[in-house]
PDB file of C-alpha atoms in Angstrom:
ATOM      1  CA  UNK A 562      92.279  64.742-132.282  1.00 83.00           C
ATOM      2  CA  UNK A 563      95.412  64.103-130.857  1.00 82.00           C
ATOM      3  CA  UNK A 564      97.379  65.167-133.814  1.00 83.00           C
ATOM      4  CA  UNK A 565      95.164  68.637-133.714  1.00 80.00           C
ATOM      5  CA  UNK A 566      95.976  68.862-130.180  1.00 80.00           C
ATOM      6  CA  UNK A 567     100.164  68.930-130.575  1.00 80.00           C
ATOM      7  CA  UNK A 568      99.862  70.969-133.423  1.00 76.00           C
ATOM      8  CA  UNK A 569      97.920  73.666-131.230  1.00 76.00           C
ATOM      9  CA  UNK A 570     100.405  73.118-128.116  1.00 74.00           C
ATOM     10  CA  UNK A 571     103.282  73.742-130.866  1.00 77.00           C
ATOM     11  CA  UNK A 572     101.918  76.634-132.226  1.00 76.00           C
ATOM     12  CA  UNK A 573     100.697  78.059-128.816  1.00 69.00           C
ATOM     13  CA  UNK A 574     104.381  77.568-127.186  1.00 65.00           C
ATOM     14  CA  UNK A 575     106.331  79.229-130.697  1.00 62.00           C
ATOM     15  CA  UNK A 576     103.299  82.057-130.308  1.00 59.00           C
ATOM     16  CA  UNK A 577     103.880  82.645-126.549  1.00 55.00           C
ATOM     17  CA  UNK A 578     107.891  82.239-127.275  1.00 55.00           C
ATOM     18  CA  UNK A 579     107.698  85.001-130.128  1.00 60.00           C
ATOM     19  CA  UNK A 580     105.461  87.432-128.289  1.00 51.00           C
ATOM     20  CA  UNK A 581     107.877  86.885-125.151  1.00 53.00           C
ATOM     21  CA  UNK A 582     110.780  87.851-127.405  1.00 57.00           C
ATOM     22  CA  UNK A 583     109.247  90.983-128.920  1.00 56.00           C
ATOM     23  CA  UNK A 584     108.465  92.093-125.309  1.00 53.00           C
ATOM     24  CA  UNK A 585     112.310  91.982-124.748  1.00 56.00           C
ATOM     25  CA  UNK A 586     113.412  92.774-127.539  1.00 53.00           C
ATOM     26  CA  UNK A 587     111.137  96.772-127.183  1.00 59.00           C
ATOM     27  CA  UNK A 588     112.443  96.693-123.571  1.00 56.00           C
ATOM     28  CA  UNK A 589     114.733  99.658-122.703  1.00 62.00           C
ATOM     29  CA  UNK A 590     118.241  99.441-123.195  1.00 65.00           C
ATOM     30  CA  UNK A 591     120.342  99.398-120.294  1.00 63.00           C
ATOM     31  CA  UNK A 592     123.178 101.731-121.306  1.00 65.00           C
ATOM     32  CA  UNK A 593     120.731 104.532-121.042  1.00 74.00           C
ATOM     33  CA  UNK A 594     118.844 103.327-117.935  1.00 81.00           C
ATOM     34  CA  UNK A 595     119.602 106.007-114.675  1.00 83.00           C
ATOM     35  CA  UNK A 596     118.347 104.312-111.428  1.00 87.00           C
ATOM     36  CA  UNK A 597     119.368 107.344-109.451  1.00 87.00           C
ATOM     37  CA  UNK A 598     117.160 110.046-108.016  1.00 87.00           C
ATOM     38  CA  UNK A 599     117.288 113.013-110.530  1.00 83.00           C
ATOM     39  CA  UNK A 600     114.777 114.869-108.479  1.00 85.00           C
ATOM     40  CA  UNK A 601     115.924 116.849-105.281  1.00 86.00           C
ATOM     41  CA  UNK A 602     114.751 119.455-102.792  1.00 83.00           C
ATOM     42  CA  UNK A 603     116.372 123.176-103.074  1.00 87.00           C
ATOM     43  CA  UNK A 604     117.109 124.580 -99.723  1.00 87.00           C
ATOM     44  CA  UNK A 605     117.978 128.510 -99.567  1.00 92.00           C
ATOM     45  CA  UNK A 606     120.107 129.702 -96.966  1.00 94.00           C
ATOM     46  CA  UNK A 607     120.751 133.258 -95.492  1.00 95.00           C
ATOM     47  CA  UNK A 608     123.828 134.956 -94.745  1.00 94.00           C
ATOM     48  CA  UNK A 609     124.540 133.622 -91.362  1.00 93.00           C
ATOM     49  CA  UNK A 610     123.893 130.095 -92.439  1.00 91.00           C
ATOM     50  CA  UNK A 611     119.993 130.166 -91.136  1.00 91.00           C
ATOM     51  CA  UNK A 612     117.594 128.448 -93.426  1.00 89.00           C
ATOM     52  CA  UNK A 613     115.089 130.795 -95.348  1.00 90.00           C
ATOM     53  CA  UNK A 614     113.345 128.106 -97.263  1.00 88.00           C
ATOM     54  CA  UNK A 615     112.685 124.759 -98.856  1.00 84.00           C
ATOM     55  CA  UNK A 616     111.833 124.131-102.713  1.00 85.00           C
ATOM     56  CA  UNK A 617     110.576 121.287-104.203  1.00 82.00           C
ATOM     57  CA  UNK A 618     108.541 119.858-107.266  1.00 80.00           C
ATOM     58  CA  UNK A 619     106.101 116.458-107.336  1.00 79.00           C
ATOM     59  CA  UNK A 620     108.516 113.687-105.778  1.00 80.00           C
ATOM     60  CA  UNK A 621     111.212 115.594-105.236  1.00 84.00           C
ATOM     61  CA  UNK A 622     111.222 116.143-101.461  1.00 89.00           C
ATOM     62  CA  UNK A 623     114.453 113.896-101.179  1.00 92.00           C
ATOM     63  CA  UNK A 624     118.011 114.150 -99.525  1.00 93.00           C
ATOM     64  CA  UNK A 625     120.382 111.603-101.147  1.00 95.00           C
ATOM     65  CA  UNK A 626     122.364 109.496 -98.285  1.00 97.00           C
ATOM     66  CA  UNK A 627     124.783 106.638 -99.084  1.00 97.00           C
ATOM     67  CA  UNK A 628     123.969 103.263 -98.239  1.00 97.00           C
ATOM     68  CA  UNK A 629     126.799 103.506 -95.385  1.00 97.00           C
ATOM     69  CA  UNK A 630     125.396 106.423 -93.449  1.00 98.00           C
ATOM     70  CA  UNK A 631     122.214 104.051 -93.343  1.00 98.00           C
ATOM     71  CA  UNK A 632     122.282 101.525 -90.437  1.00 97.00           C
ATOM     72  CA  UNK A 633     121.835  97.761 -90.653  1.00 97.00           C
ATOM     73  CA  UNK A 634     118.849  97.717 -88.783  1.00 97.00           C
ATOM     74  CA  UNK A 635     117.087  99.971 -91.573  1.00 98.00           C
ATOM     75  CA  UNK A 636     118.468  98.091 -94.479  1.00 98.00           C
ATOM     76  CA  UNK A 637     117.474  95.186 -93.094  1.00 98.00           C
ATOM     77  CA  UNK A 638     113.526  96.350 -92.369  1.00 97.00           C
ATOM     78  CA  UNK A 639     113.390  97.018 -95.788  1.00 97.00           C
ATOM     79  CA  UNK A 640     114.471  93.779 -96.829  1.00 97.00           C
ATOM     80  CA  UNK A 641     112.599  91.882 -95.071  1.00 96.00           C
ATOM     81  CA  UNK A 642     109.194  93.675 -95.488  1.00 94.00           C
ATOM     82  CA  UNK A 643     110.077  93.673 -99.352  1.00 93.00           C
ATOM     83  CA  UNK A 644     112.172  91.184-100.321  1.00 94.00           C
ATOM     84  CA  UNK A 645     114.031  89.125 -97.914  1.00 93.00           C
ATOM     85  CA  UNK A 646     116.408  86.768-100.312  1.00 93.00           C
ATOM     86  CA  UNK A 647     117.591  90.254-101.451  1.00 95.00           C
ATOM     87  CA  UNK A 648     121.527  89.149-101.056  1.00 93.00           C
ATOM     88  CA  UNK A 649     120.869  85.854-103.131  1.00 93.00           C
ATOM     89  CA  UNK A 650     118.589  86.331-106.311  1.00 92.00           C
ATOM     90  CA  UNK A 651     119.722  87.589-109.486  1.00 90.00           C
ATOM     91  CA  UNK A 652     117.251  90.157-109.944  1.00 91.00           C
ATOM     92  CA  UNK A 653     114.012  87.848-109.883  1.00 90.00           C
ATOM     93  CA  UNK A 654     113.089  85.549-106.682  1.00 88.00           C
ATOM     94  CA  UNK A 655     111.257  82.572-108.186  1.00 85.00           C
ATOM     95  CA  UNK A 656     110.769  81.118-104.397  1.00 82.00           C
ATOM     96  CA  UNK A 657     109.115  84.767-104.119  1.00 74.00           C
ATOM     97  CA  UNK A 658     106.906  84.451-106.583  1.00 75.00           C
ATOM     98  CA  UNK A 659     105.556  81.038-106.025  1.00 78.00           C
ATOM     99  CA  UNK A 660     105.485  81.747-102.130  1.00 73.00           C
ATOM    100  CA  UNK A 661     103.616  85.226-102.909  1.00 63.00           C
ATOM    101  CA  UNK A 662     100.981  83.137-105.199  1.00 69.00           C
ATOM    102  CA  UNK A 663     100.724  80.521-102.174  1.00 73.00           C
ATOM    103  CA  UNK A 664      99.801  82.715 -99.610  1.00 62.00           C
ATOM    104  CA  UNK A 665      98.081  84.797-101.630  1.00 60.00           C
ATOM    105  CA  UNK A 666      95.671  82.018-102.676  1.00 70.00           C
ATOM    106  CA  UNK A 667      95.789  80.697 -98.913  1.00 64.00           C
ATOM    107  CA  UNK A 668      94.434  83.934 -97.390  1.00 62.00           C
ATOM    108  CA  UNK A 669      92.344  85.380-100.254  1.00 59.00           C
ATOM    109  CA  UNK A 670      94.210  88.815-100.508  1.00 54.00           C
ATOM    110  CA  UNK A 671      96.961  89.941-102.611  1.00 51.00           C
ATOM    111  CA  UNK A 672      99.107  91.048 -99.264  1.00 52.00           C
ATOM    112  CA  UNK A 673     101.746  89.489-100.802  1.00 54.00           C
ATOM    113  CA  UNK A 674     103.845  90.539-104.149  1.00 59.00           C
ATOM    114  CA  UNK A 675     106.496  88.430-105.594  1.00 75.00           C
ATOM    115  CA  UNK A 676     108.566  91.672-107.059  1.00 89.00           C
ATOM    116  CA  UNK A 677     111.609  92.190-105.878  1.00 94.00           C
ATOM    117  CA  UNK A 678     113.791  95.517-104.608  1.00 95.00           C
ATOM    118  CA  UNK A 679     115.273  95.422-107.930  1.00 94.00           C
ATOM    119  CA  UNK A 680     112.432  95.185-109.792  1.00 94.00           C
ATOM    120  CA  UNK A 681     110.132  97.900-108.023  1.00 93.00           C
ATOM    121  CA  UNK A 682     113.755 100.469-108.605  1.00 93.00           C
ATOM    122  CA  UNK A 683     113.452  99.985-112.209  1.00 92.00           C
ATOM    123  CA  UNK A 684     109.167  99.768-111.994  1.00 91.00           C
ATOM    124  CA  UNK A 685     109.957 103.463-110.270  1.00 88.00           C
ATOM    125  CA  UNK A 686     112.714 104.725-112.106  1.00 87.00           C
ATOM    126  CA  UNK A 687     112.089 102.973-115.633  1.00 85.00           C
ATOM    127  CA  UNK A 688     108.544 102.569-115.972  1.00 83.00           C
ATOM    128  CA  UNK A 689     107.082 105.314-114.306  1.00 78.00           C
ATOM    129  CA  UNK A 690     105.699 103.677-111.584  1.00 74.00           C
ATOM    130  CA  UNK A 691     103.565 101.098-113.340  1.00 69.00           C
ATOM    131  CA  UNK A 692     100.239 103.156-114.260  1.00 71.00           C
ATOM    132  CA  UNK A 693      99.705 100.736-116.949  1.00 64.00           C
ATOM    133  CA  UNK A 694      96.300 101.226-118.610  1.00 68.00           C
ATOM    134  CA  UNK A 695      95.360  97.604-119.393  1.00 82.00           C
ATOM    135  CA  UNK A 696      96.236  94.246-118.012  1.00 80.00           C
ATOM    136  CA  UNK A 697      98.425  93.563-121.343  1.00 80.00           C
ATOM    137  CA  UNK A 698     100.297  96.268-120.748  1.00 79.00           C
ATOM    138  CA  UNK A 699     100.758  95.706-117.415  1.00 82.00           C
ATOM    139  CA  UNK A 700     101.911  91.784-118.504  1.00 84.00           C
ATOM    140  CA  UNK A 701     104.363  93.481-120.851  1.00 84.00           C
ATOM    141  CA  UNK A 702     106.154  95.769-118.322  1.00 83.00           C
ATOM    142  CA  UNK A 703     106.597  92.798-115.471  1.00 85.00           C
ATOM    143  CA  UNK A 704     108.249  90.923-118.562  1.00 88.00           C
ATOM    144  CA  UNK A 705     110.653  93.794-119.251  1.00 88.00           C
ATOM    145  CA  UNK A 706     110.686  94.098-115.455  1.00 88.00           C
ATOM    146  CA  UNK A 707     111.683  91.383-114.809  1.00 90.00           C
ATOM    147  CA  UNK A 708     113.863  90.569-118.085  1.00 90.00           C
ATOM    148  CA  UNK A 709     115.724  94.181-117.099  1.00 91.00           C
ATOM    149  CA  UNK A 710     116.173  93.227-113.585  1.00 92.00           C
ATOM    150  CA  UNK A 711     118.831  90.155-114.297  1.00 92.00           C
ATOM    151  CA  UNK A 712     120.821  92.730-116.263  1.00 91.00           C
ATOM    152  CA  UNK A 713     120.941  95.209-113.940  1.00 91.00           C
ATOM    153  CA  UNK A 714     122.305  92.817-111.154  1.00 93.00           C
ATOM    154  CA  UNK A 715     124.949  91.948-113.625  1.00 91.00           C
ATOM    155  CA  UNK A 716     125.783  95.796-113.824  1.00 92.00           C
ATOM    156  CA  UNK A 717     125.555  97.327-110.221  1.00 93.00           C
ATOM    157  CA  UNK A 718     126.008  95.621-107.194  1.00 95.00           C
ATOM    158  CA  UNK A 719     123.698  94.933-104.372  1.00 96.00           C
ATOM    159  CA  UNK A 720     125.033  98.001-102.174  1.00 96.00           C
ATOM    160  CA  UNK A 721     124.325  99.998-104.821  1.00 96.00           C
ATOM    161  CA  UNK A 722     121.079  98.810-106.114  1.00 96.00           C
ATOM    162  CA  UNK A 723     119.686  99.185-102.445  1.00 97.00           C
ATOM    163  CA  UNK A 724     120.964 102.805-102.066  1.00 97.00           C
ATOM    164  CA  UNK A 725     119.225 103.637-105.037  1.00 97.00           C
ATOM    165  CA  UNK A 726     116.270 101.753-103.954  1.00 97.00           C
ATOM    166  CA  UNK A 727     116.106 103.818-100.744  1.00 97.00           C
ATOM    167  CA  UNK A 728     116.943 106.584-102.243  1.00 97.00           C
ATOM    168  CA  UNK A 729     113.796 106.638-104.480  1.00 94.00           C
ATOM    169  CA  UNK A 730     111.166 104.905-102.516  1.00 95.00           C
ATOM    170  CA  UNK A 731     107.805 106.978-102.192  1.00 94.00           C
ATOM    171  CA  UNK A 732     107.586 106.900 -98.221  1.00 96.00           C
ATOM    172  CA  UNK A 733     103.924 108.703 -97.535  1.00 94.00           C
ATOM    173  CA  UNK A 734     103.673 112.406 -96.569  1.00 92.00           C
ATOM    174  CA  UNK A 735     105.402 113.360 -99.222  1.00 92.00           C
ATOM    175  CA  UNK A 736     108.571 112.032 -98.339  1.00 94.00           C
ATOM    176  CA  UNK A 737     111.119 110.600-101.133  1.00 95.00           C
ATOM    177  CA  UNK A 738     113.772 108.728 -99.689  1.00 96.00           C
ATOM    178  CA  UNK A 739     114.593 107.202 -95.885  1.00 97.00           C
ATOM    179  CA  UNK A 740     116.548 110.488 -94.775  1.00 97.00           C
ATOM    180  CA  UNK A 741     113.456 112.879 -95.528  1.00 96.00           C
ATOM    181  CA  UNK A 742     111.393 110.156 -94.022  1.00 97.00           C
ATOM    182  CA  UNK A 743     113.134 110.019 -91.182  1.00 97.00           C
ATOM    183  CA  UNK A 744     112.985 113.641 -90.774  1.00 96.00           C
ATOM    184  CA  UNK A 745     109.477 113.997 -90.975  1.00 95.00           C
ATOM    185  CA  UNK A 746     108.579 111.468 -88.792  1.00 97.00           C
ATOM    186  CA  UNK A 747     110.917 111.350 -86.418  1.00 97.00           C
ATOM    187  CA  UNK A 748     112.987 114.485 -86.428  1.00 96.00           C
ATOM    188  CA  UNK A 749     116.361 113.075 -86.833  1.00 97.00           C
ATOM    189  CA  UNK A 750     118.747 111.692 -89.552  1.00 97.00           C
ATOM    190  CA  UNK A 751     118.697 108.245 -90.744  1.00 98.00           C
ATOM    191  CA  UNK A 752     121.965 107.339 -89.632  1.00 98.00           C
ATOM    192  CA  UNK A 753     120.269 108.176 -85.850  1.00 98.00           C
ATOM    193  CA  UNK A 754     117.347 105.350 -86.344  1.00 98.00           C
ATOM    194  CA  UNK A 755     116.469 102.899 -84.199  1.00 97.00           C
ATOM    195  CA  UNK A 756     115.496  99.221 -85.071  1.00 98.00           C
ATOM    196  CA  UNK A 757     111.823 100.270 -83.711  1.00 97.00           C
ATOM    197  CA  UNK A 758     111.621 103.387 -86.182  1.00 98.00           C
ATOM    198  CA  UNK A 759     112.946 101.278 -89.017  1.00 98.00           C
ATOM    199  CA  UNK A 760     109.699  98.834 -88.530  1.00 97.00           C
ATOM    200  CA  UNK A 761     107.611 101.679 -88.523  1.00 97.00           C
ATOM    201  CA  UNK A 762     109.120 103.277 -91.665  1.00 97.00           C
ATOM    202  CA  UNK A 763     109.324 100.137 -93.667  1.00 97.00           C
ATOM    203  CA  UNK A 764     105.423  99.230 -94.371  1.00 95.00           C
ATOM    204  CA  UNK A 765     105.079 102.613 -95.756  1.00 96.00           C
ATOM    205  CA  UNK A 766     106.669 101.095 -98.995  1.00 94.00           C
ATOM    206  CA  UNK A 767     104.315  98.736 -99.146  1.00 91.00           C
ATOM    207  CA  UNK A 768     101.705 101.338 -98.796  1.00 92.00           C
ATOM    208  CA  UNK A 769     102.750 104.869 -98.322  1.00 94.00           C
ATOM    209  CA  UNK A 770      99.049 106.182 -97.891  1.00 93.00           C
ATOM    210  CA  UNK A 771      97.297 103.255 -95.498  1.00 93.00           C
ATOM    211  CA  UNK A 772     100.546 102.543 -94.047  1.00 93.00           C
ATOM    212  CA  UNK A 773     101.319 106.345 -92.655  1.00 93.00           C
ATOM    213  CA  UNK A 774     102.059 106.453 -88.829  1.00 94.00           C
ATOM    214  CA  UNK A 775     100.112 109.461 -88.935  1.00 94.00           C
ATOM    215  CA  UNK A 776      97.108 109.088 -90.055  1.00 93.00           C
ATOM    216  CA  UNK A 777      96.326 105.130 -89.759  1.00 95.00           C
ATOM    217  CA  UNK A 778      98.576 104.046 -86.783  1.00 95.00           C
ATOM    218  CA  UNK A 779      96.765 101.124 -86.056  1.00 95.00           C
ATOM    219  CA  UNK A 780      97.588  99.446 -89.829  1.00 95.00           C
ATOM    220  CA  UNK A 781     100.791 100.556 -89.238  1.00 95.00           C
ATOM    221  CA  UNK A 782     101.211  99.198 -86.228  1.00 95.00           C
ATOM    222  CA  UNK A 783     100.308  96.095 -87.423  1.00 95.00           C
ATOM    223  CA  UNK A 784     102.616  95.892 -90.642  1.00 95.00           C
ATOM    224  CA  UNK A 785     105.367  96.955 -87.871  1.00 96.00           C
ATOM    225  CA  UNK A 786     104.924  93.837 -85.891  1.00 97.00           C
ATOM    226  CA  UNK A 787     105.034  92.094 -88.938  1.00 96.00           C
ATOM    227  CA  UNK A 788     108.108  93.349 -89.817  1.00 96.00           C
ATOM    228  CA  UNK A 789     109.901  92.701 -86.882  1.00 97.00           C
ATOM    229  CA  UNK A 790     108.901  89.231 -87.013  1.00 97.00           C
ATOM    230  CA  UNK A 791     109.730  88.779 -91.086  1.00 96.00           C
ATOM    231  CA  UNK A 792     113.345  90.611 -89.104  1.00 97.00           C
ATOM    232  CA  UNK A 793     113.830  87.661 -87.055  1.00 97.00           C
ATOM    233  CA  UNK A 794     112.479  84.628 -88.627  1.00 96.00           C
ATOM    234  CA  UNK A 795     115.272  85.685 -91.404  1.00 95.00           C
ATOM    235  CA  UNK A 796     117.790  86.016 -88.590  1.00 96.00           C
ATOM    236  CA  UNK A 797     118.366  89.297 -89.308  1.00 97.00           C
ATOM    237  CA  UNK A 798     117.150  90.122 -85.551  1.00 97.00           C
ATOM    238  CA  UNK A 799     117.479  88.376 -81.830  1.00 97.00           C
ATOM    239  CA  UNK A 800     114.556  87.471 -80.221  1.00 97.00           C
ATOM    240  CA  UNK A 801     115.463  90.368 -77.602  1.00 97.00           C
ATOM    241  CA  UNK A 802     116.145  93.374 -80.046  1.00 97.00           C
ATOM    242  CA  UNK A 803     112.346  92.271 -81.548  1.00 97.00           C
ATOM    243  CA  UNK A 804     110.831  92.525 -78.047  1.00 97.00           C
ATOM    244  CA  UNK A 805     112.631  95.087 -77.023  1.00 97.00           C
ATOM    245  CA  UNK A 806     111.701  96.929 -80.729  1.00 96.00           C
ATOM    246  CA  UNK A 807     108.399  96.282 -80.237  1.00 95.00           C
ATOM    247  CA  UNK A 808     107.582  97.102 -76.562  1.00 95.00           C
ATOM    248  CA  UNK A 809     109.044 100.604 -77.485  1.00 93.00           C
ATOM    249  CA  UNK A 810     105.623 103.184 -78.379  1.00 86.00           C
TER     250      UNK A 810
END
């Protein structure tokens, strides 16, 4: 029995090991992987400078900013709400992932994912979003996911990878991107965004539907105190700028 049992734990780990190489082997190559936005909105002008319209295709209602017209306070939202050791994983946050499968388990829900910014870019820009059509597929692309992830880091920093990131990010009401989120919801440019607007704009990547200002403010309002509190607890925030954040309506 016991000998029956080793030789099924050696062929089970050389099985598992050779189906976990084959998954990385078929995974895309990174030479021809573009993590930038292809998709933008047209905007027609006429002769005096006036606007006459504004074009766009599926998620393409996007203005591309660079990561240093966006303010701290907006990076940081976004960090926290999605992946707050950001600035020290290699692509994959194992403390994530076990954390995420803690609380998870603790408070029956899957609130919380263990993916990190880097890994939902390339799940966006690489696999087309995720619409897998069976749980093995699924298992294959977080593989790749994650296998692609630790190369990227290696080829784009984290300024970069975070531009990108909120460049692309799907944020409800058909915005694409922080700048035309900003714009829709609050009328101004990113660079103009308070810490208060930048909790209310970050849940909608967890959720851009059931997160929306708009249309559920009370979830969001909810997933904004969060925020603010993920914000300070990773120092990233005073206890002042959080009250003051969050008294603000």
């Amino acid at each position: 029995t016991l000998v029956l049992v080793l030789a099924a734990v050696v062929i089970g780990t050389f099985a598992g090991f050779g189906a976990l190489r084959g998954m990385t082997d078929n995974a895309p190559s990174t030479v021809n992987i573009n993590l930038q936005p292809t998709s933008y909105k047209t905007t027609i002008y006429y002769n005096d400078g006036t606007i006459a319209d504004t074009l766009y295709g599926a998620e393409a209602n996007r203005d591309y900013v660079y990561i240093s017209e966006i303010p701290k306070c907006v990076q940081y939202a976004f960090i926290a709400k999605e992946d707050t050791r950001f600035f020290e994983h290699n692509g994959i946050d194992v403390q994530g992932i076990m954390r995420a499968i803690v609380s998870n388990i603790n408070t029956l829900s899957f609130d919380y994912g263990g993916s990190t910014i880097t890994q939902q870019l390339l799940k966006n820009q690489v696999f087309g979003g995720g619409d897998e059509a069976n749980v093995l597929e699924k298992i294959t692309r977080k593989i790749q996911e994650q296998f692609l992830a630790i190369r990227i880091e290696n080829q784009y920093s984290k300024k970069e990878i975070l531009e990108f990131y909120l460049n692309t990010v799907n944020l409800g009401n058909g915005c694409y991107g922080i700048q035309t989120a900003a714009q829709n919801y609050f009328g101004k440019d990113v660079w103009d965004l308070t810490l208060s607007e930048a909790s209310v704009l970050a849940p909608l990547a967890y959720s851009p539907v059931y997160q929306n200002p708009i249309n559920y403010p009370h979830l969001n309002s909810e997933r904004r105190e969060k925020c603010l509190n993920l914000m300070l607890k990773a120092g990233f925030i005073t206890q002042e700028e959080r009250d003051e954040a969050l008294a603000d309506n």
